[in-house]
CSV table of C-alpha atoms and ligand atoms in Angstrom, one decimal:
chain,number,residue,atom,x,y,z
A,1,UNK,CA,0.0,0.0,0.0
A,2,UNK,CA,1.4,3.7,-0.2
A,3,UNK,CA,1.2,5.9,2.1
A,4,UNK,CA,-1.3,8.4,2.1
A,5,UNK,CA,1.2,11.5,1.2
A,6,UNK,CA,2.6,9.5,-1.5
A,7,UNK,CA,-0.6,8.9,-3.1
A,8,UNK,CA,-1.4,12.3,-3.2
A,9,UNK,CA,2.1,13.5,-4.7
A,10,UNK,CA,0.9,10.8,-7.6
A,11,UNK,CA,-1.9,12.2,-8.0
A,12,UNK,CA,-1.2,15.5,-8.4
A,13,UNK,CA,1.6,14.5,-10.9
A,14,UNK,CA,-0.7,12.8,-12.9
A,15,UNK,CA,-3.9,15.0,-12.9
A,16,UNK,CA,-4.0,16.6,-16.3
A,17,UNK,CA,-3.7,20.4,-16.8
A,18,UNK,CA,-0.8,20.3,-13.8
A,19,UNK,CA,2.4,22.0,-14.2
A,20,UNK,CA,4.5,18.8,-14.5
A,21,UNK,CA,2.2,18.2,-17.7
A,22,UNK,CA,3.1,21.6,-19.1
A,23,UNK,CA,6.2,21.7,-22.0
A,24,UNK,CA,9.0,23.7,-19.5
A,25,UNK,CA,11.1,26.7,-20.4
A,26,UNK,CA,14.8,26.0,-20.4
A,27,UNK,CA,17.7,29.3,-19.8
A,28,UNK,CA,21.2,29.4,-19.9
A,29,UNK,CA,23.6,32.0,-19.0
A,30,UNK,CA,25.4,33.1,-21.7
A,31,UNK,CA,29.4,34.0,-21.4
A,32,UNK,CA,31.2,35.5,-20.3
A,33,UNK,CA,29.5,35.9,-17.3
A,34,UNK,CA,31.7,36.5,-13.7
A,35,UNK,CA,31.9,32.7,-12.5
A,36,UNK,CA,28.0,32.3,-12.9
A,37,UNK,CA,27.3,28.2,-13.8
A,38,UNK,CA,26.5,28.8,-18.0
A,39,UNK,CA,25.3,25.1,-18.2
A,40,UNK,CA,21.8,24.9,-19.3
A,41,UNK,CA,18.9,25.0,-16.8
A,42,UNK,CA,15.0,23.7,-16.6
A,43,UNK,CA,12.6,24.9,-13.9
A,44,UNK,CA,14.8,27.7,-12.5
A,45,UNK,CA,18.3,29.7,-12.8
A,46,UNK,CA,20.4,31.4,-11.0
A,47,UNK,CA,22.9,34.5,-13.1
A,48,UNK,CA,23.9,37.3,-12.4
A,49,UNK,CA,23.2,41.0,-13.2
A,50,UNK,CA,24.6,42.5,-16.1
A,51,UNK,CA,24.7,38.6,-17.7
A,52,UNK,CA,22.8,37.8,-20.4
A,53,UNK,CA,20.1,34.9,-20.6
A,54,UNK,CA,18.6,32.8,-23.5
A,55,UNK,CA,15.3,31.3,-22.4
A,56,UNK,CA,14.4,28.8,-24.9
A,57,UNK,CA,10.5,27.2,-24.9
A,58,UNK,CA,9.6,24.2,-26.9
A,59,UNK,CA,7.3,24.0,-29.9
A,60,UNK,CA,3.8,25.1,-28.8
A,61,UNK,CA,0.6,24.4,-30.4
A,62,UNK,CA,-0.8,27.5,-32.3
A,63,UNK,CA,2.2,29.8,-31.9
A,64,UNK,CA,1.7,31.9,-34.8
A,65,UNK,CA,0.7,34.7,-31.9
A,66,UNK,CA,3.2,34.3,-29.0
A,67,UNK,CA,3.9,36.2,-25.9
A,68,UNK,CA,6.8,36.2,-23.4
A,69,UNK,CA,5.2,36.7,-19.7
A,70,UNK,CA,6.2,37.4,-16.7
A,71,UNK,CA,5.1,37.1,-13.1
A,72,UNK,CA,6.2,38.3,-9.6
A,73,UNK,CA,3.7,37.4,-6.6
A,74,UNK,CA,0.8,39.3,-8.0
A,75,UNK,CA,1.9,41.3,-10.4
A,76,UNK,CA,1.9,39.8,-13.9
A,77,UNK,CA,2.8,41.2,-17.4
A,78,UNK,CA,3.7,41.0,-21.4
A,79,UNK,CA,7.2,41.7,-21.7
A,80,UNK,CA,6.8,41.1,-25.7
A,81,UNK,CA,4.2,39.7,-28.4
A,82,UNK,CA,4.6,38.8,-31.4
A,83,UNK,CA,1.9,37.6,-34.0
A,84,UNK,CA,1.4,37.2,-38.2
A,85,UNK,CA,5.5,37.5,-38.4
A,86,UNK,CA,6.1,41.2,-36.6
A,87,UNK,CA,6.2,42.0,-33.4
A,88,UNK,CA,3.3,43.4,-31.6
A,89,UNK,CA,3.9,44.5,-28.4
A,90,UNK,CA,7.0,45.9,-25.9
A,91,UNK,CA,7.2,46.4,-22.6
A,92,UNK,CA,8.9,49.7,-21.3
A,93,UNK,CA,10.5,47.3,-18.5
A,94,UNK,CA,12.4,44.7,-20.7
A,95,UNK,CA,12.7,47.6,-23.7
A,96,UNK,CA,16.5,48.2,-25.2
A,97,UNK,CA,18.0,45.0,-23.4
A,98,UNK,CA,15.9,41.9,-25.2
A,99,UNK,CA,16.4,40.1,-28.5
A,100,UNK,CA,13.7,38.0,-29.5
A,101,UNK,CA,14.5,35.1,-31.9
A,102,UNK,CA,11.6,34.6,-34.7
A,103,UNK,CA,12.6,31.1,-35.8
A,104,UNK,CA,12.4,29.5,-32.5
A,105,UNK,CA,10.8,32.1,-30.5
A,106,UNK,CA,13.7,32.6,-27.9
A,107,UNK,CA,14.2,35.1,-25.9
A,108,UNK,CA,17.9,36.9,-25.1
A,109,UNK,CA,17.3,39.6,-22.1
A,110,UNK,CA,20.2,41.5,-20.4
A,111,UNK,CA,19.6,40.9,-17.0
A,112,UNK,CA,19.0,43.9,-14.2
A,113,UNK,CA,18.3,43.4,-10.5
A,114,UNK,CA,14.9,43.4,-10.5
A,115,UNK,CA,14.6,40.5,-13.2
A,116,UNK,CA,13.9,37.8,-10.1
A,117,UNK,CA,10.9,36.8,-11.3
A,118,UNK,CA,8.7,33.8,-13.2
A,119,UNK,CA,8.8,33.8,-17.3
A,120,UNK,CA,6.7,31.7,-19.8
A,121,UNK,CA,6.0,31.8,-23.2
A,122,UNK,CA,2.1,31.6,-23.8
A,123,UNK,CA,0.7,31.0,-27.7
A,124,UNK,CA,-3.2,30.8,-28.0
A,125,UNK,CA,-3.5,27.3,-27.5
A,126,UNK,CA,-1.1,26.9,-24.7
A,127,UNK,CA,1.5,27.8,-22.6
A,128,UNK,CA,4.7,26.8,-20.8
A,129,UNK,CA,5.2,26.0,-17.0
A,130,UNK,CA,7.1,28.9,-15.4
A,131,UNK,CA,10.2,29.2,-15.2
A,132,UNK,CA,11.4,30.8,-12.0
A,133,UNK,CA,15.3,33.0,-12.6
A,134,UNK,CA,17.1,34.4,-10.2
A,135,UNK,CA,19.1,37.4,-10.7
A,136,UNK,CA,22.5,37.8,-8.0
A,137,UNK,CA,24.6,40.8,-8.1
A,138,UNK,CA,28.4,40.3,-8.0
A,139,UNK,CA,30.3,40.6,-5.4
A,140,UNK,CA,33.0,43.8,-5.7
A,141,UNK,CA,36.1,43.9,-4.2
A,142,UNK,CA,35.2,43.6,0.4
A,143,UNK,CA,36.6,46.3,2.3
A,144,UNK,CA,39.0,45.1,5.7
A,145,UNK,CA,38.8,47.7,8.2
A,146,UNK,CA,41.5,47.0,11.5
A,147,UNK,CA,44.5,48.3,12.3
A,148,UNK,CA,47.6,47.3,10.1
A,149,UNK,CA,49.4,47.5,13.3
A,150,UNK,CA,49.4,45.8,16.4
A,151,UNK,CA,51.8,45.4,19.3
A,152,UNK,CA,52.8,41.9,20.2
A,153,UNK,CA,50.4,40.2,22.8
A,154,UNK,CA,47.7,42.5,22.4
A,155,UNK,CA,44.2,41.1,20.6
A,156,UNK,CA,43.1,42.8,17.3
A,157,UNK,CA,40.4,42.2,14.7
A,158,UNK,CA,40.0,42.3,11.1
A,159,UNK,CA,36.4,42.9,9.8
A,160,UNK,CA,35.4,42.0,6.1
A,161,UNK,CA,32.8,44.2,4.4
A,162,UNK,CA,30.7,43.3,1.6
A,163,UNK,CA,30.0,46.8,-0.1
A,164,UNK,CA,28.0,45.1,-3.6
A,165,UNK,CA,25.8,42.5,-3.5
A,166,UNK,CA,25.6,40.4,-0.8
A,167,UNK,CA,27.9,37.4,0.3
A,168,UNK,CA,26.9,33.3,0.7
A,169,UNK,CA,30.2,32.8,2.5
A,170,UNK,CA,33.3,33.9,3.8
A,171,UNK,CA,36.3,32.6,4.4
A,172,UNK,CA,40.2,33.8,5.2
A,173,UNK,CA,43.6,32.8,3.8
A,174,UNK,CA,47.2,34.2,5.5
A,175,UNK,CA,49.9,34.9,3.1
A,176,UNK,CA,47.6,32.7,0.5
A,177,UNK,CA,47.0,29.6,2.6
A,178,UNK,CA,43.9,28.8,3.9
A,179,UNK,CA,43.3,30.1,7.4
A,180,UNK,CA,41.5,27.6,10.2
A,181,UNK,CA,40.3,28.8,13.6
A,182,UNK,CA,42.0,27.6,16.6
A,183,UNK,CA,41.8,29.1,20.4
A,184,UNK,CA,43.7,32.4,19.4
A,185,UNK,CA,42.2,32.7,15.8
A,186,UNK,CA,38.6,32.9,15.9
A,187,UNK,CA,35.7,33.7,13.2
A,188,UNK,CA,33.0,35.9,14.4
A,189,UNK,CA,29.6,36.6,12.9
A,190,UNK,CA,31.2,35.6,8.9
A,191,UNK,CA,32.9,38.7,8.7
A,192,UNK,CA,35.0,39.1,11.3
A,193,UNK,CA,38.6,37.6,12.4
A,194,UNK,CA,39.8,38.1,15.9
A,195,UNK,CA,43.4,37.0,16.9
A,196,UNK,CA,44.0,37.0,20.0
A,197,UNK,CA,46.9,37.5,22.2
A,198,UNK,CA,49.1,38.5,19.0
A,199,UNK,CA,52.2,37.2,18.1
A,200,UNK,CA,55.3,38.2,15.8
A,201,UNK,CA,54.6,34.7,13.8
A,202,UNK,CA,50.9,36.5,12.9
A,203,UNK,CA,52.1,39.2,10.5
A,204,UNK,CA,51.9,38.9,7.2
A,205,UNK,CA,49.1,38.9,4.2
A,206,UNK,CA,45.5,38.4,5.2
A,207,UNK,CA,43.1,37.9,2.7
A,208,UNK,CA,39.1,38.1,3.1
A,209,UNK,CA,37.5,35.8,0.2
A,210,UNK,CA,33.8,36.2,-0.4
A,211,UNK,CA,31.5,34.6,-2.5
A,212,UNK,CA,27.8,33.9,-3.5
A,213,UNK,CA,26.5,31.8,-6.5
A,214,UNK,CA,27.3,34.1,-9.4
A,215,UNK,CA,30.9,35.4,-8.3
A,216,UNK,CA,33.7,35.5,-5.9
A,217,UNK,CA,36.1,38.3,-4.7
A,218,UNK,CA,38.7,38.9,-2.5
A,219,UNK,CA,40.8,42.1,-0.4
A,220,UNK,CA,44.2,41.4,1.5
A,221,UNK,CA,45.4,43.5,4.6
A,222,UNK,CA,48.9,43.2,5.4
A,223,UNK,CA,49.0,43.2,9.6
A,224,UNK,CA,52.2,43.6,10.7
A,225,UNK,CA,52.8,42.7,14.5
A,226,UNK,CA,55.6,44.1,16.9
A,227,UNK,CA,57.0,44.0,19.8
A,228,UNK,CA,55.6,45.9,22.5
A,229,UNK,CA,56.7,49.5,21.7
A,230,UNK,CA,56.5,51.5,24.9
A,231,UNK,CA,59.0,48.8,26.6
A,232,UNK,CA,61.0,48.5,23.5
A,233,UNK,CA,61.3,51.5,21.9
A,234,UNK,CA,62.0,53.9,25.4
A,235,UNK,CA,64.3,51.3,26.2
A,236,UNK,CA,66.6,51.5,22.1
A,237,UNK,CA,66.1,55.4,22.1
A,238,UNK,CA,67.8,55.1,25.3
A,239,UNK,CA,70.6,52.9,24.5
A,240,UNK,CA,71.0,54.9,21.0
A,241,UNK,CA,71.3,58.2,23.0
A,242,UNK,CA,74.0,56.7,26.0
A,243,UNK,CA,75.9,55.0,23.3
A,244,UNK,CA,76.1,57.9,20.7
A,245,UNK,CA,77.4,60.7,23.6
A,246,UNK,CA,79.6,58.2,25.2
A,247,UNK,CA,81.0,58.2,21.5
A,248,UNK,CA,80.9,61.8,21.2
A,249,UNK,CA,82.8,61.8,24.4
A,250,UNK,CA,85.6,59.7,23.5
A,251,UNK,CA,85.9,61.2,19.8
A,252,UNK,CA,86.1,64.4,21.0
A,253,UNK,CA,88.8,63.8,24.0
A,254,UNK,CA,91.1,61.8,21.3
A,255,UNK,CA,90.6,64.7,18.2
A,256,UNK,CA,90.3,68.0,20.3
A,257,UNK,CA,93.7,69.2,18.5
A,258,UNK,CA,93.2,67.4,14.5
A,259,UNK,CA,89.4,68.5,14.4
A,260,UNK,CA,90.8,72.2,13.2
A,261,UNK,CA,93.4,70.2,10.4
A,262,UNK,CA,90.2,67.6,9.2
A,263,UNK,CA,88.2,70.9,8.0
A,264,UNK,CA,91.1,72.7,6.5
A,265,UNK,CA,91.9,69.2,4.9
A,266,UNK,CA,88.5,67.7,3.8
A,267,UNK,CA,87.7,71.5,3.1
A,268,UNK,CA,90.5,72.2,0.4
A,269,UNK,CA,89.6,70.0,-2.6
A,270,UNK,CA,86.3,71.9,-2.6
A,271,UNK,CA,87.7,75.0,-2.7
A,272,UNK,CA,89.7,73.9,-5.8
A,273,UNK,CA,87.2,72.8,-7.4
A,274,UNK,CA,84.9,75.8,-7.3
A,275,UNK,CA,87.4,77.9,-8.5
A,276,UNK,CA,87.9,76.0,-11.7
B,301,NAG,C1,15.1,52.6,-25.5
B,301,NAG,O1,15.8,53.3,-26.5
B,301,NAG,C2,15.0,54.3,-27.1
B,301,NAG,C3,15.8,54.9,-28.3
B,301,NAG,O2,17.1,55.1,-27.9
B,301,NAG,C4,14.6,55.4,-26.1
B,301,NAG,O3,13.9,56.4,-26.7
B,301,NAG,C5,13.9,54.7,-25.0
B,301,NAG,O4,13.6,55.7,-23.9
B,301,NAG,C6,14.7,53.6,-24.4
B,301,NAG,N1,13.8,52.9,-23.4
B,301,NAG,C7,14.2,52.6,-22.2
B,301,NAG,C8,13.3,51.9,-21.3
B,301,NAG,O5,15.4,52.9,-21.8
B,302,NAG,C1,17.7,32.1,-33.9
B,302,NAG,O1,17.6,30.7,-33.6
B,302,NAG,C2,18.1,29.9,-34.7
B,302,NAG,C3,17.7,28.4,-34.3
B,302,NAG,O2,18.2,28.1,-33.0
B,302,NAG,C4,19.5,30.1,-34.9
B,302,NAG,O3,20.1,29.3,-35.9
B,302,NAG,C5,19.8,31.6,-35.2
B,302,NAG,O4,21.1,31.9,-35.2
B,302,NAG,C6,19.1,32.5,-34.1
B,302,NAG,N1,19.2,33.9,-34.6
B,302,NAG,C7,19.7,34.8,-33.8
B,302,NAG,C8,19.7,36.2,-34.4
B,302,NAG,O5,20.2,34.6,-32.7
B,303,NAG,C1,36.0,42.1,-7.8
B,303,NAG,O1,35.4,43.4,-7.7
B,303,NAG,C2,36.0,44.4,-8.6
B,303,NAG,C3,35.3,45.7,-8.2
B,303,NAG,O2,35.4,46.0,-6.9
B,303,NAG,C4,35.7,44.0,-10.0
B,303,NAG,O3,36.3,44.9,-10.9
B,303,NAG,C5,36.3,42.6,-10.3
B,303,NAG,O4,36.0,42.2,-11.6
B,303,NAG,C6,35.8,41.6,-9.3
B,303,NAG,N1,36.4,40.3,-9.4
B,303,NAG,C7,35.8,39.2,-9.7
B,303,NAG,C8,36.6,38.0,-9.9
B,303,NAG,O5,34.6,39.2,-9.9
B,304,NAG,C1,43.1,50.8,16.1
B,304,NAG,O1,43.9,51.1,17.2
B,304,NAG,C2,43.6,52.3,17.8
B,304,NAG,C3,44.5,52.6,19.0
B,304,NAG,O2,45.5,51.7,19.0
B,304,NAG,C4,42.1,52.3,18.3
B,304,NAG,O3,41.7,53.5,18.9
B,304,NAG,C5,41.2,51.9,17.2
B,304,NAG,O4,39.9,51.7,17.6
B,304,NAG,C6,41.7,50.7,16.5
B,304,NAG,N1,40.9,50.5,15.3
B,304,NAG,C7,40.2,49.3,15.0
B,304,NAG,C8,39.5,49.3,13.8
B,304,NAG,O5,40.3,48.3,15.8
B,305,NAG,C1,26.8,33.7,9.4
B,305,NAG,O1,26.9,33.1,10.6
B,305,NAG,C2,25.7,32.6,11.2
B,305,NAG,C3,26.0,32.0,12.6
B,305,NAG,O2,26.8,32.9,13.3
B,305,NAG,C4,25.2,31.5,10.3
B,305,NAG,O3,24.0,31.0,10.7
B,305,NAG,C5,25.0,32.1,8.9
B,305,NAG,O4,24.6,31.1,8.0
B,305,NAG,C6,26.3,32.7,8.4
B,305,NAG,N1,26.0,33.4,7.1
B,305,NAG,C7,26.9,33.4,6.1
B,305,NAG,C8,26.5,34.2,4.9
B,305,NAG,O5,28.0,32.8,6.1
């Protein structure tokens, strides 16, 4: 026996008039198009705005008058018709940006954002099932806001912004290898990468790779970490100071009486030469 929920799946397949029974649109992306998938499609697709899409609809019964439709929850429209060999109809929405084919009625349209909708093509007789597209817009390049420098110990965090379109995942790579999270290196709400406790060994090349079904980008930030500065750098000033008038010092005591014979030595080639 099958279950009840079965049964009705079956039946609904098989009643006539169903969408199952309907001939189906099928659209492709056309290249190039960013890393968009450009194999063929039935039932739905996903591309990308700014790409181009073929929609392609079988042979229909009486399709001397055709129309390509569209529909988005209740609003419903002609983007073109075409009957007796000319076209008859264009809507202001799809105007400048589609190509329709006459000898096998497809449809070229040069997507925009708000093309996320349902298409058929409808003849007198008939029409297609529809054929739901989805239009993504490409990722740009992120943004990484932080500090490029960071003093050793110390935590610090590196946030990834998506500033076009909007991002499936994220993910990190250091100086181009993959970057996991461990106790000091952790991933916060996708777009943000804490290290903690900083260490010399955590400079270097960080890159923020994003993507989403139509593209993928990528920004590096180079974070540079050093050793604590107000300990270290006090502490060489110092030494460079002591050591430099300790130098001073003895220089001094040793050339009190040639300093005057270094000038008038070092100082008559010059004079030459400007007389010349
Ligand atoms: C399409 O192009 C024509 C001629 O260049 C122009 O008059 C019309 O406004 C354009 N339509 C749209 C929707 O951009
Ligand atoms: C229209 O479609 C036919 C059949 O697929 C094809 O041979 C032809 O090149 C297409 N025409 C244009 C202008 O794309
Ligand atoms: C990344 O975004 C920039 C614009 O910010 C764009 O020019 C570039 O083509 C994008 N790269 C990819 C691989 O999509
Ligand atoms: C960068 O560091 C400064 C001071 O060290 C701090 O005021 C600032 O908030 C930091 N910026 C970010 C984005 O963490
Ligand atoms: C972002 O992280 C949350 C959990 O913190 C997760 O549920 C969500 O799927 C993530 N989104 C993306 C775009 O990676």
């Amino acid at each position: 026996m099958f279950p009840v929920p079965l049964l009705l799946l079956l039946l609904l397949l098989l009643a006539p008039g169903s969408a199952a029974a309907a001939p189906g649109v099928t659209a492709r992306t056309l290249a190039p198009c960013y890393s968009a998938d450009l194999r063929p499609a039935s039932g739905s697709l996903v591309s990308a705005v700014g790409c181009t899409v073929l929609l392609t609809a079988p042979a229909l019964r009486g399709s001397r008058a055709v129309s390509w439709e569209y529909r988005a929850g209740t609003e419903e429209g002609v983007i073109l018709s075409y009957a007796h060999n000319r076209p008859s109809f264009m809507s202001r929405l799809y105007e400048n940006r589609t190509t329709f084919n006459e000898s096998n009625l497809s449809l070229q349209v040069v997507l925009q954002s708000g093309d996320s909708r349902l298409y058929r093509l409808r003849s007198q007789e008939e029409a297609t099932a529809w054929f739901h597209l989805h239009v993504v817009a490409p990722l740009s390049k992120p943004e990484i806001v932080g500090n490029s420098s960071v003093k050793a110990g110390g935590n610090t965090k590196l946030v990834c912004n998506v500033l076009q379109g909007k991002a499936d995942s994220y993910w990190w790579k250091k100086n181009g290898q993959l970057l996991l999270g461990s106790e000091r290196i952790q991933f916060v709400e996708n777009t943000t990468l804490c290290i903690l406790r900083a260490s010399i060994s955590d400079s270097g090349y960080y890159t923020c790779v994003v993507s989403n079904a139509v593209s993928q980008n990528e920004t590096s930030f180079l974070l540079h970490v050093h050793h604590s500065a107000n300990v270290v750098l006090p502490v060489v000033l110092a030494c460079v100071i002591i050591g430099s008038l300790a130098g001073i010092f003895v220089w001094c005591q040793r050339r009190e009486d040639e300093c005057d014979n270094c000038w008038l030595f070092t100082g008559a080639p010059w004079r030459l030469r400007t007389r010349m």
